[in-house]
XYZ file of C-alpha atoms in Angstrom:
783
model
C 0.000 0.000 0.000
C 2.971 2.330 0.450
C 3.414 2.513 -3.294
C -0.248 3.423 -3.752
C -0.054 6.232 -1.194
C 3.206 7.465 -2.706
C 1.797 7.387 -6.247
C -1.368 9.263 -5.230
C 0.641 11.962 -3.467
C 3.092 12.149 -6.378
C 0.250 12.665 -8.894
C -1.341 15.310 -6.667
C 1.936 17.239 -6.475
C 2.327 17.165 -10.262
C -1.230 18.408 -10.778
C -0.777 21.265 -8.307
C 2.570 22.298 -9.811
C 1.020 22.252 -13.295
C -1.656 24.724 -12.216
C 0.734 27.292 -10.732
C 1.689 30.322 -12.790
C 5.419 29.662 -12.340
C 7.595 26.767 -11.269
C 9.702 27.813 -8.243
C 12.159 24.935 -7.917
C 13.611 26.116 -4.611
C 10.140 26.411 -3.068
C 9.476 22.755 -3.906
C 12.911 21.782 -2.573
C 11.981 23.489 0.703
C 8.646 21.678 0.819
C 10.392 18.322 0.288
C 12.709 19.041 3.230
C 9.763 20.080 5.420
C 7.888 16.861 4.527
C 10.940 14.724 5.347
C 11.478 16.513 8.667
C 7.802 16.123 9.555
C 7.987 12.401 8.763
C 11.098 12.052 10.927
C 9.655 13.822 13.968
C 6.421 11.781 13.774
C 8.110 8.468 12.919
C 6.612 6.734 15.978
C 3.041 7.612 15.031
C 1.898 4.715 12.832
C -1.595 6.131 12.266
C -0.105 9.087 10.365
C 1.998 6.838 8.138
C -0.242 6.984 5.016
C -0.489 10.762 5.231
C 3.291 11.147 5.637
C 3.977 8.967 2.608
C 1.445 10.914 0.538
C 2.924 14.228 1.683
C 6.440 13.172 0.710
C 5.163 11.925 -2.656
C 3.231 15.182 -3.103
C 6.275 17.393 -2.632
C 8.499 15.163 -4.770
C 5.915 15.186 -7.575
C 5.726 18.984 -7.512
C 9.522 19.213 -7.543
C 9.771 16.842 -10.516
C 7.237 18.845 -12.514
C 9.143 22.062 -11.801
C 11.935 20.683 -14.016
C 9.633 20.043 -17.030
C 10.753 22.258 -19.953
C 8.216 24.724 -21.320
C 10.160 25.529 -24.478
C 13.249 24.543 -26.459
C 16.194 26.355 -27.967
C 14.921 25.944 -31.516
C 11.511 27.383 -30.491
C 13.027 30.877 -30.367
C 12.834 30.847 -34.175
C 9.064 30.252 -34.242
C 7.069 32.700 -36.395
C 10.195 34.475 -37.671
C 9.823 33.565 -41.350
C 11.398 30.964 -43.598
C 14.461 29.000 -42.489
C 16.256 25.673 -42.894
C 16.715 23.117 -40.119
C 19.242 20.303 -40.158
C 18.680 17.382 -37.816
C 18.053 13.660 -37.348
C 14.700 11.834 -37.523
C 14.380 10.329 -34.029
C 11.020 8.538 -34.265
C 9.097 6.369 -36.692
C 7.759 8.551 -39.548
C 3.976 8.883 -39.376
C 2.475 8.487 -42.857
C -0.838 10.300 -43.384
C -2.954 10.620 -46.542
C -1.754 14.176 -47.202
C 1.613 14.385 -45.420
C 4.493 12.565 -43.754
C 5.115 13.668 -40.168
C 8.720 13.545 -38.975
C 9.958 14.128 -35.441
C 13.396 15.675 -35.827
C 16.072 16.536 -33.264
C 17.346 19.856 -34.627
C 21.110 20.399 -34.776
C 21.362 23.694 -36.639
C 19.243 26.497 -38.062
C 20.091 28.450 -41.221
C 18.385 31.830 -41.464
C 19.248 34.928 -43.480
C 22.398 33.194 -44.709
C 23.663 32.414 -41.201
C 23.912 28.880 -39.729
C 23.520 28.661 -35.947
C 23.836 25.539 -33.746
C 20.611 24.705 -31.903
C 18.778 21.896 -30.153
C 15.226 20.728 -29.525
C 12.555 18.643 -31.204
C 10.642 19.852 -34.258
C 7.606 18.209 -35.871
C 8.096 18.483 -39.628
C 5.217 17.910 -42.028
C 6.738 16.760 -45.316
C 5.014 15.784 -48.580
C 3.482 12.269 -48.434
C 5.869 11.113 -51.192
C 9.006 12.014 -49.221
C 11.318 9.001 -48.858
C 12.500 9.555 -45.283
C 13.139 6.940 -42.596
C 14.020 6.734 -38.936
C 17.671 7.687 -38.357
C 18.011 9.841 -41.497
C 19.782 13.204 -41.216
C 17.727 15.698 -43.202
C 17.545 19.341 -44.218
C 14.031 20.819 -43.929
C 13.069 24.226 -45.303
C 9.842 26.030 -44.450
C 8.076 28.225 -41.909
C 8.641 27.314 -38.251
C 5.505 28.080 -36.205
C 3.939 27.448 -32.808
C 1.524 24.460 -32.865
C -2.114 25.541 -32.771
C -5.055 24.968 -30.464
C -8.546 23.837 -31.429
C -11.863 23.764 -29.608
C -11.570 20.553 -27.605
C -7.986 19.658 -28.466
C -4.768 21.604 -27.998
C -2.184 20.426 -30.506
C 0.368 22.632 -28.750
C -0.207 20.891 -25.400
C -0.208 17.458 -27.036
C 3.146 18.047 -28.706
C 4.538 19.906 -25.677
C 3.993 16.820 -23.523
C 6.493 15.101 -25.803
C 8.988 17.953 -25.803
C 7.948 19.420 -29.172
C 7.344 23.179 -29.217
C 7.831 23.918 -32.924
C 5.992 22.846 -36.077
C 7.094 23.199 -39.701
C 4.334 22.799 -42.303
C 4.555 22.327 -46.092
C 8.230 21.528 -45.799
C 10.788 20.813 -48.508
C 12.902 17.906 -47.244
C 16.282 16.604 -48.418
C 17.994 13.511 -46.974
C 21.677 14.170 -46.272
C 22.719 10.807 -44.826
C 21.247 7.701 -43.200
C 21.889 5.303 -40.332
C 22.038 7.743 -37.400
C 19.410 6.003 -35.263
C 19.510 3.133 -32.788
C 20.197 -0.108 -34.673
C 17.886 -2.232 -32.468
C 14.946 0.149 -32.809
C 15.595 0.507 -36.529
C 15.430 -3.270 -36.909
C 12.090 -3.359 -35.050
C 10.678 -0.695 -37.363
C 11.888 -2.619 -40.409
C 10.166 -5.759 -39.083
C 6.969 -3.798 -38.527
C 7.134 -2.351 -42.057
C 7.648 -5.806 -43.595
C 4.681 -7.117 -41.582
C 2.482 -4.292 -42.848
C 3.551 -4.994 -46.445
C 2.711 -8.703 -46.039
C -0.771 -7.892 -44.782
C -1.384 -5.385 -47.594
C -0.377 -7.937 -50.252
C -2.468 -10.759 -48.782
C -5.798 -9.091 -47.964
C -8.210 -6.705 -49.684
C -9.343 -3.472 -48.067
C -10.721 -2.679 -45.570
C -9.686 -6.064 -44.115
C -5.978 -5.314 -44.575
C -6.227 -1.921 -42.876
C -8.232 -3.406 -40.001
C -5.718 -6.218 -39.374
C -2.853 -3.701 -39.567
C -4.610 -1.616 -36.934
C -5.362 -4.592 -34.657
C -2.006 -6.315 -35.062
C 0.413 -3.405 -35.513
C -1.449 -0.477 -33.965
C -1.361 1.534 -37.220
C -4.891 2.537 -38.194
C -3.877 5.198 -40.757
C -5.056 2.995 -43.621
C -8.655 2.805 -42.408
C -11.025 4.945 -44.425
C -12.817 7.696 -42.460
C -16.197 5.935 -42.700
C -14.827 2.690 -41.226
C -12.937 4.492 -38.460
C -16.076 6.492 -37.660
C -18.132 3.285 -37.506
C -15.802 1.805 -34.874
C -15.989 5.072 -32.934
C -19.808 5.175 -33.026
C -20.186 1.697 -31.550
C -17.456 2.130 -28.927
C -15.040 -0.354 -30.487
C -12.121 1.931 -31.355
C -10.011 0.132 -28.761
C -9.933 -2.841 -31.126
C -7.841 -0.898 -33.677
C -5.466 0.918 -31.321
C -2.672 -0.467 -29.185
C -3.744 1.063 -25.899
C -4.073 -0.208 -22.374
C -7.698 -1.057 -23.161
C -6.690 -3.284 -26.055
C -3.730 -4.822 -24.231
C -5.779 -5.378 -21.084
C -8.494 -7.198 -23.006
C -5.844 -9.246 -24.797
C -4.117 -10.314 -21.569
C -7.406 -10.957 -19.774
C -8.762 -13.081 -22.607
C -5.533 -15.061 -22.944
C -5.440 -15.844 -19.242
C -9.093 -16.865 -19.367
C -8.446 -19.245 -22.260
C -5.448 -20.753 -20.477
C -7.646 -21.316 -17.442
C -10.202 -23.127 -19.643
C -7.585 -25.561 -20.923
C -6.276 -26.052 -17.362
C -2.972 -24.219 -17.762
C -2.585 -22.350 -14.508
C -0.064 -20.816 -12.169
C 3.420 -19.925 -13.272
C 3.098 -21.515 -16.694
C -0.007 -19.472 -17.455
C 1.678 -16.275 -16.278
C 4.805 -17.097 -18.298
C 2.783 -17.768 -21.462
C 0.675 -14.656 -20.961
C 3.647 -12.341 -20.418
C 5.520 -13.970 -23.335
C 2.608 -13.310 -25.696
C 2.383 -9.708 -24.485
C 6.157 -9.281 -24.933
C 6.182 -10.718 -28.460
C 3.234 -8.580 -29.410
C 5.005 -5.494 -28.034
C 8.137 -6.189 -30.075
C 6.149 -6.851 -33.251
C 4.308 -3.515 -33.149
C 7.491 -1.500 -32.700
C 7.819 -1.205 -28.899
C 7.031 2.521 -28.802
C 6.376 4.264 -25.483
C 2.580 3.846 -25.590
C 2.806 0.124 -26.339
C 5.481 -0.525 -23.714
C 3.494 1.147 -20.928
C 0.374 -0.804 -21.932
C 2.380 -4.015 -21.893
C 3.839 -3.230 -18.467
C 0.427 -2.627 -16.939
C -1.065 -5.748 -18.496
C 1.891 -7.814 -17.267
C 1.260 -6.530 -13.746
C -2.288 -7.835 -14.070
C -1.034 -11.280 -15.072
C 1.485 -11.436 -12.212
C -1.114 -10.180 -9.767
C -3.427 -13.030 -10.699
C -0.570 -15.469 -9.979
C 0.321 -13.999 -6.565
C -3.352 -13.590 -5.592
C -2.791 -10.610 -3.321
C -5.508 -8.019 -3.392
C -3.105 -5.125 -3.097
C -0.441 -6.381 -5.533
C -2.039 -5.246 -8.786
C -3.070 -1.745 -7.588
C 0.363 -1.283 -6.019
C 2.086 -2.492 -9.191
C -0.016 -0.191 -11.341
C 0.891 2.632 -8.967
C 4.563 1.732 -9.317
C 4.395 1.712 -13.143
C 2.561 5.053 -13.124
C 5.153 6.443 -10.722
C 8.084 5.372 -12.900
C 6.523 6.560 -16.163
C 5.517 9.939 -14.732
C 8.970 10.336 -13.168
C 10.440 9.983 -16.658
C 7.832 12.347 -18.121
C 5.386 14.012 -15.676
C 3.177 15.309 -18.501
C 2.189 11.714 -19.273
C -0.594 12.157 -16.698
C -2.433 14.271 -19.297
C -1.980 11.705 -22.069
C -5.340 10.129 -22.952
C -3.678 6.869 -23.984
C -1.913 6.640 -20.626
C -5.153 7.311 -18.755
C -7.000 4.639 -20.731
C -4.157 2.169 -20.106
C -4.115 2.922 -16.403
C -7.847 2.742 -15.789
C -8.537 -0.192 -18.108
C -5.977 -2.233 -16.200
C -7.276 -0.990 -12.861
C -10.834 -1.792 -13.937
C -9.865 -5.375 -14.696
C -8.049 -5.666 -11.363
C -10.972 -4.323 -9.354
C -14.039 -5.621 -11.150
C -13.236 -8.688 -13.269
C -13.521 -11.258 -10.465
C -16.669 -9.797 -8.795
C -18.368 -9.431 -12.184
C -17.469 -12.987 -13.159
C -18.961 -14.359 -9.944
C -22.089 -12.252 -10.312
C -22.501 -13.286 -13.967
C -22.222 -17.001 -13.145
C -24.616 -16.619 -10.205
C -27.165 -14.884 -12.417
C -26.947 -17.562 -15.117
C -27.453 -20.338 -12.561
C -30.633 -18.622 -11.337
C -32.215 -18.135 -14.768
C -30.978 -21.129 -16.775
C -30.653 -24.888 -16.237
C -27.308 -25.878 -14.715
C -25.761 -27.372 -17.879
C -26.959 -24.555 -20.094
C -25.700 -21.984 -17.589
C -22.231 -23.570 -17.555
C -22.154 -23.708 -21.363
C -23.260 -20.074 -21.784
C -20.917 -18.945 -18.994
C -17.879 -20.664 -20.503
C -18.580 -19.013 -23.875
C -19.545 -15.497 -22.782
C -17.926 -14.968 -19.406
C -14.458 -13.990 -20.571
C -15.628 -11.714 -23.382
C -18.387 -10.003 -21.439
C -16.628 -9.690 -18.087
C -13.319 -8.488 -19.555
C -15.109 -5.908 -21.700
C -17.379 -4.598 -18.957
C -14.645 -4.544 -16.300
C -12.308 -2.540 -18.519
C -15.023 -0.145 -19.648
C -16.309 0.697 -16.159
C -13.371 3.060 -15.716
C -12.680 3.956 -19.357
C -16.159 4.964 -20.501
C -16.194 8.087 -18.294
C -12.907 9.155 -19.901
C -14.267 8.548 -23.397
C -17.345 10.642 -22.625
C -15.188 13.382 -21.106
C -12.741 13.673 -23.994
C -14.932 12.888 -26.988
C -18.354 14.081 -25.846
C -20.205 11.035 -27.187
C -21.592 7.850 -25.682
C -22.321 4.679 -27.620
C -25.567 3.036 -26.522
C -24.650 -0.239 -28.268
C -21.127 -0.511 -26.870
C -21.756 -3.524 -24.608
C -23.700 -5.486 -27.218
C -21.152 -4.831 -29.956
C -18.222 -5.755 -27.718
C -20.039 -8.898 -26.600
C -20.354 -9.910 -30.267
C -16.866 -9.052 -31.507
C -14.495 -9.601 -28.565
C -14.819 -13.454 -28.598
C -13.438 -13.367 -32.142
C -10.510 -11.060 -31.391
C -8.205 -13.552 -29.707
C -8.397 -16.058 -32.579
C -8.252 -13.186 -35.067
C -5.090 -11.890 -33.425
C -3.451 -15.321 -33.174
C -4.207 -16.157 -36.822
C -3.040 -12.744 -37.978
C 0.155 -12.962 -35.948
C 0.908 -16.498 -37.150
C 0.210 -15.573 -40.768
C 2.376 -12.464 -40.609
C 5.340 -14.302 -39.045
C 4.917 -17.182 -41.509
C 4.813 -14.723 -44.430
C 8.440 -13.912 -43.713
C 9.337 -17.595 -44.292
C 6.646 -19.384 -46.367
C 4.403 -16.786 -48.084
C 2.212 -19.384 -49.779
C 1.194 -21.107 -46.536
C 0.728 -17.746 -44.860
C -1.853 -16.784 -47.484
C -4.132 -19.623 -46.325
C -4.017 -18.326 -42.732
C -4.701 -14.802 -43.960
C -7.818 -16.027 -45.780
C -9.029 -17.800 -42.641
C -8.388 -14.632 -40.678
C -10.336 -12.661 -43.287
C -13.488 -14.490 -42.184
C -13.076 -13.078 -38.666
C -12.104 -9.643 -39.989
C -15.187 -9.552 -42.210
C -17.356 -10.661 -39.283
C -15.940 -7.874 -37.110
C -16.461 -5.284 -39.851
C -19.963 -6.544 -40.528
C -21.060 -6.287 -36.890
C -19.520 -2.838 -36.469
C -21.024 -1.473 -39.682
C -24.425 -2.974 -38.916
C -24.740 -1.328 -35.517
C -23.023 1.892 -36.615
C -25.758 2.272 -39.223
C -28.416 2.513 -36.531
C -29.535 6.127 -36.010
C -29.331 5.721 -32.237
C -25.899 4.016 -32.185
C -24.371 6.895 -30.269
C -25.552 10.093 -28.691
C -23.904 13.371 -27.832
C -23.199 13.307 -24.133
C -21.386 15.951 -22.100
C -20.472 15.608 -18.436
C -18.810 18.176 -16.219
C -15.158 17.244 -15.735
C -15.587 17.772 -11.999
C -18.196 14.991 -11.868
C -15.822 12.654 -13.697
C -13.109 13.547 -11.183
C -15.511 12.874 -8.313
C -16.370 9.484 -9.836
C -12.727 8.417 -9.902
C -12.115 9.756 -6.400
C -15.024 7.679 -5.092
C -13.984 4.529 -6.991
C -10.325 4.718 -6.053
C -11.113 5.768 -2.486
C -13.490 2.834 -2.144
C -10.883 0.470 -3.557
C -8.334 1.730 -1.035
C -10.782 1.322 1.823
C -11.642 -2.199 0.697
C -7.984 -3.167 0.465
C -6.715 -1.595 3.694
C -9.811 -1.898 5.902
C -8.863 1.047 8.167
C -10.496 1.030 11.605
C -12.403 4.252 11.089
C -13.854 3.015 7.777
C -14.960 -0.284 9.331
C -16.659 1.578 12.186
C -18.330 3.968 9.757
C -19.637 1.040 7.705
C -21.079 -0.627 10.801
C -22.708 2.637 11.879
C -24.331 3.094 8.465
C -25.659 -0.468 8.418
C -27.079 -0.252 11.958
C -28.473 3.285 11.765
C -29.367 3.658 8.125
C -31.977 6.399 8.659
C -29.690 8.512 10.844
C -26.823 8.037 8.376
C -29.017 8.999 5.409
C -30.247 12.118 7.176
C -26.676 13.027 8.151
C -25.380 12.638 4.619
C -28.329 14.608 3.267
C -27.617 17.359 5.792
C -23.967 17.521 4.786
C -24.967 17.666 1.122
C -27.491 20.417 1.779
C -24.937 22.390 3.768
C -22.410 22.062 0.945
C -25.051 23.232 -1.539
C -25.860 26.277 0.609
C -22.168 27.127 0.855
C -21.852 26.847 -2.940
C -24.815 29.185 -3.398
C -23.333 31.680 -0.926
C -19.943 31.617 -2.656
C -21.547 32.229 -6.058
C -23.275 35.432 -4.953
C -21.897 38.718 -6.375
C -19.169 40.384 -4.305
C -20.021 44.017 -5.113
C -17.178 44.398 -7.619
C -17.101 44.654 -11.397
C -15.377 41.658 -13.010
C -14.193 41.551 -16.623
C -12.687 38.395 -18.134
C -10.958 38.419 -21.513
C -11.431 34.744 -22.266
C -8.697 32.620 -23.787
C -10.602 31.208 -26.768
C -7.943 31.501 -29.455
C -7.586 34.309 -31.974
C -11.084 35.636 -31.406
C -12.953 38.170 -29.321
C -14.752 36.926 -26.206
C -15.330 39.021 -23.083
C -17.426 38.068 -20.053
C -18.598 40.733 -17.589
C -20.125 40.346 -14.136
C -21.492 43.552 -12.653
C -21.435 44.308 -8.909
C -25.094 43.318 -8.710
C -24.561 39.942 -10.394
C -25.723 40.679 -13.961
C -23.727 38.977 -16.719
C -22.846 40.272 -20.166
C -21.110 38.268 -22.884
C -19.406 40.158 -25.713
C -18.923 37.835 -28.718
C -17.626 34.337 -27.955
C -15.086 33.132 -30.470
C -15.486 30.073 -32.668
C -14.790 27.168 -30.293
C -17.987 26.028 -28.485
C -16.388 23.745 -25.897
C -13.798 26.294 -24.834
C -16.434 29.014 -24.491
C -18.898 26.806 -22.594
C -16.151 25.712 -20.214
C -15.142 29.329 -19.616
C -18.748 30.269 -18.862
C -19.324 27.246 -16.637
C -16.223 28.060 -14.601
C -17.310 31.650 -13.943
C -21.099 31.830 -13.894
C -22.981 30.683 -10.784
C -23.792 26.979 -11.101
C -27.513 27.661 -10.763
C -27.696 30.450 -13.344
C -28.807 29.626 -16.866
C -29.280 33.101 -18.303
C -26.942 35.635 -19.871
C -28.499 38.998 -19.178
C -26.892 40.854 -22.106
C -25.394 39.290 -25.227
C -23.415 41.601 -27.516
C -22.390 40.697 -31.077
C -19.890 43.332 -32.165
C -19.934 42.343 -35.851
C -21.026 39.411 -38.047
C -17.588 37.751 -38.241
C -17.825 33.982 -37.759
C -14.509 33.977 -35.871
C -16.231 36.041 -33.181
C -19.750 34.563 -33.052
C -19.260 30.965 -34.229
C -19.558 29.462 -30.726
C -22.708 31.347 -29.715
C -25.141 28.777 -31.132
C -23.847 26.261 -28.583
C -24.282 28.847 -25.829
C -27.922 29.346 -26.804
C -28.514 25.609 -26.296
C -27.510 25.956 -22.615
C -28.439 29.524 -21.676
C -31.304 31.908 -22.299
C -30.634 35.577 -23.083
C -32.161 38.730 -21.601
C -31.423 41.085 -24.489
C -29.213 40.998 -27.599
C -27.243 44.047 -28.772
C -25.903 44.185 -32.351
C -24.682 46.873 -34.752
C -27.300 45.873 -37.329
C -24.698 45.060 -39.968
C -26.463 42.998 -42.680
C -24.755 39.717 -43.537
C -25.756 36.879 -45.856
C -23.564 34.196 -44.308
C -25.832 31.140 -43.752
C -24.217 30.515 -40.349
C -25.015 34.066 -39.239
C -28.562 33.805 -40.586
C -29.031 30.576 -38.594
C -27.768 32.358 -35.470
C -30.139 35.275 -36.076
C -32.996 32.798 -36.393
C -32.193 31.389 -32.937
C -31.799 34.882 -31.482
C -35.225 35.906 -32.757
C -36.704 34.351 -29.606
C -35.135 37.133 -27.522
C -35.426 40.945 -27.535
C -32.908 42.519 -29.914
C -31.692 46.101 -30.041
C -29.632 47.617 -32.852
C -27.276 50.105 -31.217
C -24.974 52.854 -32.406
C -22.883 55.636 -30.904
C -24.757 57.382 -28.102
C -26.614 54.327 -26.790
C -26.287 53.781 -23.023
C -27.344 50.858 -20.840
C -27.632 51.228 -17.058
C -27.405 48.022 -15.017
C -28.908 49.475 -11.838
C -25.862 48.789 -9.662
C -23.734 51.725 -10.731
C -22.411 50.050 -13.898
C -22.982 51.809 -17.226
C -22.396 50.515 -20.744
C -21.754 53.125 -23.437
C -21.665 52.491 -27.194
C -19.073 54.664 -28.973
C -19.210 53.161 -32.469
C -20.487 52.771 -35.201
C -21.501 56.337 -35.989
C -24.112 55.384 -38.593
C -26.072 52.367 -39.808
C -23.738 49.844 -41.501
C -24.494 48.742 -45.050
C -23.848 45.419 -46.733
C -20.823 46.864 -48.581
C -19.105 48.253 -45.462
C -16.033 46.309 -44.268
C -16.909 44.442 -41.061
C -14.043 45.878 -39.025
C -14.881 49.485 -39.948
C -18.300 49.224 -38.287
C -17.515 46.973 -35.305
C -19.221 47.867 -32.049
C -17.014 49.718 -29.552
C -18.151 49.535 -25.926
C -17.043 51.402 -22.844
C -17.915 49.837 -19.512
C -17.818 52.238 -16.555
C -17.967 51.594 -12.828
C -16.898 54.352 -10.482
C -13.560 55.721 -11.611
C -12.659 52.603 -13.614
C -13.542 52.104 -17.264
C -12.914 49.418 -19.878
C -12.768 50.155 -23.613
C -13.721 47.033 -25.606
C -12.725 47.599 -29.228
C -13.071 44.107 -30.712
C -11.810 44.100 -34.320
C -12.163 47.839 -34.938
C -9.931 48.903 -37.847
C -7.846 52.082 -38.065
C -10.497 53.523 -40.386
C -13.126 52.769 -37.769
C -10.993 54.376 -35.052
C -10.673 57.594 -37.068
C -14.407 57.594 -37.804
C -15.056 57.280 -34.058
C -12.861 60.282 -33.291
C -14.297 62.330 -36.139
C -17.766 61.556 -34.801
C -16.918 63.459 -31.619
C -16.502 60.437 -29.347
C -13.831 60.532 -26.632
C -12.615 56.966 -25.895
C -10.928 57.728 -22.547
C -10.556 54.515 -20.519
C -8.537 52.905 -17.744
C -8.195 49.654 -19.700
C -7.825 49.397 -23.471
C -8.463 46.211 -25.393
C -6.095 46.398 -28.364
C -8.144 46.316 -31.585
C -7.642 43.537 -34.150
C -5.532 41.515 -31.681
C -2.723 44.085 -31.910
C -2.095 43.339 -35.584
C 0.437 45.342 -37.601
C -0.854 48.907 -38.218
C -4.022 48.133 -36.248
C -3.744 50.940 -33.662
C -4.067 54.613 -34.553
C -1.749 56.865 -32.544
C -4.494 59.495 -32.348
C -6.915 56.891 -30.996
C -4.352 55.742 -28.417
C -3.683 59.307 -27.288
C -7.403 59.900 -26.862
C -7.869 56.683 -24.852
C -4.932 57.319 -22.474
C -5.085 53.807 -20.992
C -3.371 52.762 -17.787
C -3.501 49.090 -18.804
C -3.689 47.382 -22.206
C -4.976 43.871 -22.882
C -4.861 41.789 -26.048
C -6.527 38.527 -27.028
C -4.261 36.474 -29.280
C -3.563 32.849 -30.084
C 0.062 31.930 -29.536
C -0.093 29.841 -32.726
C -1.546 32.582 -34.961
C 0.229 33.054 -38.284
C -0.118 36.834 -38.377
C 2.507 37.453 -35.732
C -0.053 39.158 -33.492
C 0.443 41.199 -31.456
C 2.853 43.116 -33.675
C 6.022 44.428 -31.999
C 5.606 47.910 -33.548
C 2.026 48.086 -32.288
C 3.157 47.187 -28.772
C 5.897 49.835 -28.919
C 3.238 52.502 -29.423
C 2.029 51.783 -25.880
C 5.320 52.882 -24.324
C 5.296 52.164 -20.584
C 1.667 51.020 -20.461
C 1.621 47.441 -19.056
C 0.269 44.879 -21.517
C -1.474 41.623 -20.553
C -1.830 38.952 -23.247
C -3.980 35.822 -23.394
C -1.322 34.051 -25.483
C 1.036 34.370 -22.518
C -1.215 34.432 -19.445
C -4.354 32.599 -20.542
C -7.656 34.191 -19.558
C -7.135 37.695 -18.163
C -9.267 38.636 -15.165
C -9.704 42.328 -14.323
C -11.816 43.478 -11.390
C -12.471 46.769 -9.652
C -14.358 48.237 -6.710
C -14.727 51.495 -8.626
C -11.545 52.939 -7.151
C -8.718 50.409 -7.493
C -8.092 48.011 -10.367
C -6.593 44.515 -10.170
C -5.388 42.348 -13.058
C -4.793 38.585 -12.836
C -3.490 36.194 -15.504
C -5.290 32.851 -15.111
C -2.794 30.343 -16.542
């Protein structure tokens, strides 16, 4: 159990360190020393032992994360124009339909005729016809940029977890020399490539692509419609080498060995050998190795038969892997591997017993044994693994398959034989191709069966449904499950007494728990009440405009919203009271889809008190659809001179446009400009107002004086008029920009115009939170 406590504390320290604005190494060193001293002075107190171990793990985890790099040397050349990088391909090239992705360790950069030594990983996207292999030294020429961020997926974070902070697209690649990689790994990749070629020659599509995905973990050859079918029915784990797939493989193998009376050490040896051979065949990359390690722990745990061995071993593997790379905790594949294995460890045996008991009560004894022997392994292994992985799938992908259990029940019994036949045929193809073809044809029957079942159920209109769950509820679910597992394994005295009390005094316990829940709810309501200050959040939603306002009296105004629904909804959910489902004022500054694209999703969750627009006509079908949804609410077309009083001392003033926009007017010339005033503090929200619009505002007699200035057009080159800046006289400037934008926003010359005015940027600080009591102003970066 020590390993479990240590691993839990370690993970908690990493998570806390990841959510701090900086990474003070010496602070974490001090905390480690304090934890060690505390453990020493309380060494005789055995009851505090779990907490001491967790505390030490917590501080060590935070210290380890403090050393995680946030950039690389080569990243200093991002967004600086064209250049040439020389380096070595250090990973298996990833062939896509439209490109070849190469992970390159950069050695030098040539820019403006000057070659400079450098270091760091770069993801290079070369043409799909490029003949580049692992270990090749190459020269790549193109634009080096920061990886981008989408709505529900951050490519920058994904690559950053693997030490990649630079991306080069549409690259011209030249191979300089070969053979610079590890010879052992190169041989494994060659074996994998030969296996893939054998499968492609022996089977038609989509059978060949499916077997390549199942056997080798490479699903790139699957057509989008087939891949989508597997996703809809919840069977994607079949075509990806993840912990889910490996866990099902190991569990099914051990079940089959049990059926043929091979038990104990021989069963464990055979199971681990199969997992090891499979790992080597598919290339032994990091994801496959960690899945194999966790599945092997499951096999050994079944041999030792100690309740705490498997959880402790899983904790140990997680500890080692996250010590090597702490950001692995955010890797979806790692999470699925971890919880699939844990699900099998916790639930496979109880589910198997319950399933057999149920069959014996509804079927004759012989029939029950026959049905149990056929379905038990497939059903129990699938359900046990999915108990802890389904919540993750719902969280990350926002969809839930309603046929997942039925489809897995139908296809999983075929997967072991399918895998064994495919593996045997592929190995035999290297020696006797003719005999291997016969095995491939036999395997094609199982592949066709799998495809047929998946396609049949994927064609049902109700195969999957959109399903969104608050991440906090998912976290609570795992806390309860893992906490319960710990209590079951350790049987602490206080937990045993609490269980006895609940069983003996069920009514009193129920009332007590209800009272605690009600008290927590009342506290949550009290904390969500307005605090008498004006809050303004410039939301981090990419290269778009999105501003949320909470007035001192608790009214909420949303100005635009960007184009990413999930990011906007999350930002609103984090800041609006949990029991509020109305946005009092919705402002659309202009009909630019980059600024309003996410609002349709908002209207599915929230009602609106009033909508303010500039009345700019627009024939974009997406905007017309949004206007149709907004027709259910009061709408006001506003121009310069319009004021809105909130009744708590907050006033909204419209400074632009000066006249009614026409269809031919450029969008940015007529964008709404808002000034929000509370006491002596004011916020000038300019959105995408162009220089022409700024001059029209000044010529119209408006005076844009403000404490805080939102830089127009994301601070783009020549986006800020000096006359407009002089009239505004801001004390603070803020800019919403995507760190991966290709425009170079905010422009250095634009920022120089501000002089000594402090600038806060969402591309550096995440969401920017400004709040005021009408006298003083505070600014907080949220990342």
